[in-house]
């Protein structure tokens, strides 16, 4: 029986005295302990979480216990940072859920979870250059880039997701782009390219938002020059904060020939002044509707006064000789604007229609009066004959 034990030891345990290497299951151990096959580490004391099976790694400088790899508890395999200033359990793998946690918490409910006060995911290129991170920032979720500060500092929050408000928190649930404090709106953008804050539909004829004015560009934006998003025409509408004017404009029939191509010839097509005046073809509407151009309509309804006062018994009809004298001097009818006045000031349609009706009614009274005189002369002539 003893001889059999010696043979078993020779086959399964080989000690290289020269190299001081130990092999289990192999006769050529290359390391201090070289095991071929499975190995099991058992707990030292059942029911004692401080005696979970594992392996300590020493600090090469002073020989102190620096890290422990082993069972964190009954279901988690963990990595423990020991020694002075050690992190504690910094990483674990849940053997029941296959979830991985990096950080101090053991409540790993996601497949990959990061906990603690650190920034989160850091992104580096092949040359170990920092590119950006996905991190927490005072309760917010932030996406930063290398254009912020260095890694481990405080990278720029190019996109920041603010958690929604609840009974226990006071965050407004806002999203910020290039801002660390999106408190003014649900979606807040700080910064621009040229005069453009945002663009939607860059692969189609989309819209853009301008920064200098509250303006929406239709297949048009400004970035080192006026350009269309897709080849074709562009237009815009917006408001000037300096005077409150609202405007609609386009590029006077011009179009770009390429995507993001230049376009010129901008014109204001319609403008609404802050006082409510509307201009079409003009940027200085002095009336509620000012049109620089022709108007075509099936009907125009004008609400104004009328000239029926001519038929009032108190109305003084001017004698025809006075009318003749006025025409000889002024070359136009009394109460009717001259050609020069209309050319200078324009034609007030409602007022002129009233004046024209006045002249028609006066003319009617003249005709009635002349007709009475003719009838009287005819009777007198008939009596003599």
PDB file of C-alpha atoms in Angstrom, residues 150-258:
ATOM      1  CA  UNK A 150      -7.642  66.078 -19.263  1.00  0.00           C
ATOM      2  CA  UNK A 151      -8.802  62.636 -18.217  1.00  0.00           C
ATOM      3  CA  UNK A 152      -9.667  62.346 -14.566  1.00  0.00           C
ATOM      4  CA  UNK A 153     -10.377  66.059 -14.403  1.00  0.00           C
ATOM      5  CA  UNK A 154     -13.645  67.535 -15.604  1.00  0.00           C
ATOM      6  CA  UNK A 155     -14.168  66.993 -19.357  1.00  0.00           C
ATOM      7  CA  UNK A 156     -16.589  69.254 -21.203  1.00  0.00           C
ATOM      8  CA  UNK A 157     -20.169  68.031 -20.947  1.00  0.00           C
ATOM      9  CA  UNK A 158     -21.117  68.138 -24.618  1.00  0.00           C
ATOM     10  CA  UNK A 159     -24.337  66.275 -23.829  1.00  0.00           C
ATOM     11  CA  UNK A 160     -25.743  66.244 -20.316  1.00  0.00           C
ATOM     12  CA  UNK A 161     -28.872  64.305 -19.321  1.00  0.00           C
ATOM     13  CA  UNK A 162     -30.502  65.705 -16.228  1.00  0.00           C
ATOM     14  CA  UNK A 163     -32.629  63.194 -14.293  1.00  0.00           C
ATOM     15  CA  UNK A 164     -36.377  63.937 -14.140  1.00  0.00           C
ATOM     16  CA  UNK A 165     -37.865  65.542 -11.073  1.00  0.00           C
ATOM     17  CA  UNK A 166     -39.516  63.399  -8.441  1.00  0.00           C
ATOM     18  CA  UNK A 167     -40.733  63.680  -4.883  1.00  0.00           C
ATOM     19  CA  UNK A 168     -37.221  63.109  -3.600  1.00  0.00           C
ATOM     20  CA  UNK A 169     -35.162  65.084  -6.131  1.00  0.00           C
ATOM     21  CA  UNK A 170     -35.297  68.588  -7.575  1.00  0.00           C
ATOM     22  CA  UNK A 171     -33.650  68.022 -10.933  1.00  0.00           C
ATOM     23  CA  UNK A 172     -35.809  69.339 -13.808  1.00  0.00           C
ATOM     24  CA  UNK A 173     -35.244  66.410 -16.183  1.00  0.00           C
ATOM     25  CA  UNK A 174     -33.554  68.554 -18.846  1.00  0.00           C
ATOM     26  CA  UNK A 175     -31.084  67.696 -21.619  1.00  0.00           C
ATOM     27  CA  UNK A 176     -28.161  69.983 -22.313  1.00  0.00           C
ATOM     28  CA  UNK A 177     -25.750  70.086 -25.249  1.00  0.00           C
ATOM     29  CA  UNK A 178     -22.473  71.848 -24.501  1.00  0.00           C
ATOM     30  CA  UNK A 179     -23.773  73.105 -21.162  1.00  0.00           C
ATOM     31  CA  UNK A 180     -23.304  71.794 -17.626  1.00  0.00           C
ATOM     32  CA  UNK A 181     -26.461  73.412 -16.290  1.00  0.00           C
ATOM     33  CA  UNK A 182     -29.536  73.013 -18.549  1.00  0.00           C
ATOM     34  CA  UNK A 183     -32.015  74.707 -16.232  1.00  0.00           C
ATOM     35  CA  UNK A 184     -33.913  76.889 -18.707  1.00  0.00           C
ATOM     36  CA  UNK A 185     -35.607  74.313 -20.953  1.00  0.00           C
ATOM     37  CA  UNK A 186     -36.145  70.590 -21.470  1.00  0.00           C
ATOM     38  CA  UNK A 187     -33.606  70.735 -24.306  1.00  0.00           C
ATOM     39  CA  UNK A 188     -30.950  73.438 -24.123  1.00  0.00           C
ATOM     40  CA  UNK A 189     -28.116  74.018 -26.607  1.00  0.00           C
ATOM     41  CA  UNK A 190     -25.176  76.274 -25.827  1.00  0.00           C
ATOM     42  CA  UNK A 191     -22.869  77.096 -28.724  1.00  0.00           C
ATOM     43  CA  UNK A 192     -23.061  77.244 -32.483  1.00  0.00           C
ATOM     44  CA  UNK A 193     -21.244  76.662 -35.745  1.00  0.00           C
ATOM     45  CA  UNK A 194     -21.217  79.925 -37.656  1.00  0.00           C
ATOM     46  CA  UNK A 195     -24.637  81.335 -36.812  1.00  0.00           C
ATOM     47  CA  UNK A 196     -26.325  77.923 -36.666  1.00  0.00           C
ATOM     48  CA  UNK A 197     -27.220  76.236 -33.389  1.00  0.00           C
ATOM     49  CA  UNK A 198     -28.793  73.001 -34.662  1.00  0.00           C
ATOM     50  CA  UNK A 199     -29.668  71.246 -37.906  1.00  0.00           C
ATOM     51  CA  UNK A 200     -32.269  68.563 -38.552  1.00  0.00           C
ATOM     52  CA  UNK A 201     -32.404  66.390 -41.647  1.00  0.00           C
ATOM     53  CA  UNK A 202     -28.832  66.802 -42.883  1.00  0.00           C
ATOM     54  CA  UNK A 203     -29.407  63.906 -45.316  1.00  0.00           C
ATOM     55  CA  UNK A 204     -32.561  65.563 -46.705  1.00  0.00           C
ATOM     56  CA  UNK A 205     -34.006  69.046 -47.171  1.00  0.00           C
ATOM     57  CA  UNK A 206     -34.254  69.833 -43.469  1.00  0.00           C
ATOM     58  CA  UNK A 207     -34.431  72.836 -41.152  1.00  0.00           C
ATOM     59  CA  UNK A 208     -31.881  74.750 -39.085  1.00  0.00           C
ATOM     60  CA  UNK A 209     -32.036  76.963 -35.999  1.00  0.00           C
ATOM     61  CA  UNK A 210     -30.070  80.221 -36.007  1.00  0.00           C
ATOM     62  CA  UNK A 211     -28.305  81.731 -33.005  1.00  0.00           C
ATOM     63  CA  UNK A 212     -28.180  85.469 -33.739  1.00  0.00           C
ATOM     64  CA  UNK A 213     -31.954  85.796 -34.219  1.00  0.00           C
ATOM     65  CA  UNK A 214     -34.854  83.521 -33.261  1.00  0.00           C
ATOM     66  CA  UNK A 215     -34.924  82.104 -36.778  1.00  0.00           C
ATOM     67  CA  UNK A 216     -35.802  78.839 -38.515  1.00  0.00           C
ATOM     68  CA  UNK A 217     -34.024  78.104 -41.785  1.00  0.00           C
ATOM     69  CA  UNK A 218     -35.846  75.959 -44.344  1.00  0.00           C
ATOM     70  CA  UNK A 219     -33.250  73.912 -46.222  1.00  0.00           C
ATOM     71  CA  UNK A 220     -30.849  76.729 -45.386  1.00  0.00           C
ATOM     72  CA  UNK A 221     -28.223  77.517 -42.729  1.00  0.00           C
ATOM     73  CA  UNK A 222     -25.269  79.825 -42.126  1.00  0.00           C
ATOM     74  CA  UNK A 223     -21.741  78.497 -41.618  1.00  0.00           C
ATOM     75  CA  UNK A 224     -18.953  80.647 -43.065  1.00  0.00           C
ATOM     76  CA  UNK A 225     -21.495  81.778 -45.648  1.00  0.00           C
ATOM     77  CA  UNK A 226     -25.127  81.126 -46.574  1.00  0.00           C
ATOM     78  CA  UNK A 227     -25.707  77.534 -47.696  1.00  0.00           C
ATOM     79  CA  UNK A 228     -28.514  75.090 -48.366  1.00  0.00           C
ATOM     80  CA  UNK A 229     -28.695  71.745 -46.585  1.00  0.00           C
ATOM     81  CA  UNK A 230     -29.581  69.891 -49.794  1.00  0.00           C
ATOM     82  CA  UNK A 231     -29.145  71.139 -53.342  1.00  0.00           C
ATOM     83  CA  UNK A 232     -32.040  73.417 -54.307  1.00  0.00           C
ATOM     84  CA  UNK A 233     -33.866  76.392 -52.862  1.00  0.00           C
ATOM     85  CA  UNK A 234     -33.806  77.826 -49.339  1.00  0.00           C
ATOM     86  CA  UNK A 235     -35.965  80.118 -47.243  1.00  0.00           C
ATOM     87  CA  UNK A 236     -36.421  81.204 -43.638  1.00  0.00           C
ATOM     88  CA  UNK A 237     -38.730  82.844 -41.155  1.00  0.00           C
ATOM     89  CA  UNK A 238     -37.937  84.441 -37.853  1.00  0.00           C
ATOM     90  CA  UNK A 239     -38.052  87.489 -35.600  1.00  0.00           C
ATOM     91  CA  UNK A 240     -35.573  90.287 -34.916  1.00  0.00           C
ATOM     92  CA  UNK A 241     -35.215  90.739 -31.134  1.00  0.00           C
ATOM     93  CA  UNK A 242     -33.989  94.326 -31.596  1.00  0.00           C
ATOM     94  CA  UNK A 243     -37.309  95.605 -32.983  1.00  0.00           C
ATOM     95  CA  UNK A 244     -39.813  92.726 -32.742  1.00  0.00           C
ATOM     96  CA  UNK A 245     -40.315  92.453 -36.525  1.00  0.00           C
ATOM     97  CA  UNK A 246     -41.373  89.056 -37.869  1.00  0.00           C
ATOM     98  CA  UNK A 247     -40.153  88.175 -41.350  1.00  0.00           C
ATOM     99  CA  UNK A 248     -40.374  85.559 -44.091  1.00  0.00           C
ATOM    100  CA  UNK A 249     -37.728  85.501 -46.802  1.00  0.00           C
ATOM    101  CA  UNK A 250     -36.116  83.475 -49.571  1.00  0.00           C
ATOM    102  CA  UNK A 251     -33.259  83.745 -52.022  1.00  0.00           C
ATOM    103  CA  UNK A 252     -35.094  85.347 -54.959  1.00  0.00           C
ATOM    104  CA  UNK A 253     -35.250  82.219 -57.094  1.00  0.00           C
ATOM    105  CA  UNK A 254     -31.586  81.319 -56.593  1.00  0.00           C
ATOM    106  CA  UNK A 255     -30.601  77.786 -55.670  1.00  0.00           C
ATOM    107  CA  UNK A 256     -27.499  75.778 -54.802  1.00  0.00           C
ATOM    108  CA  UNK A 257     -26.283  73.055 -57.135  1.00  0.00           C
ATOM    109  CA  UNK A 258     -24.722  70.805 -54.455  1.00  0.00           C
TER     110      UNK A 258
END
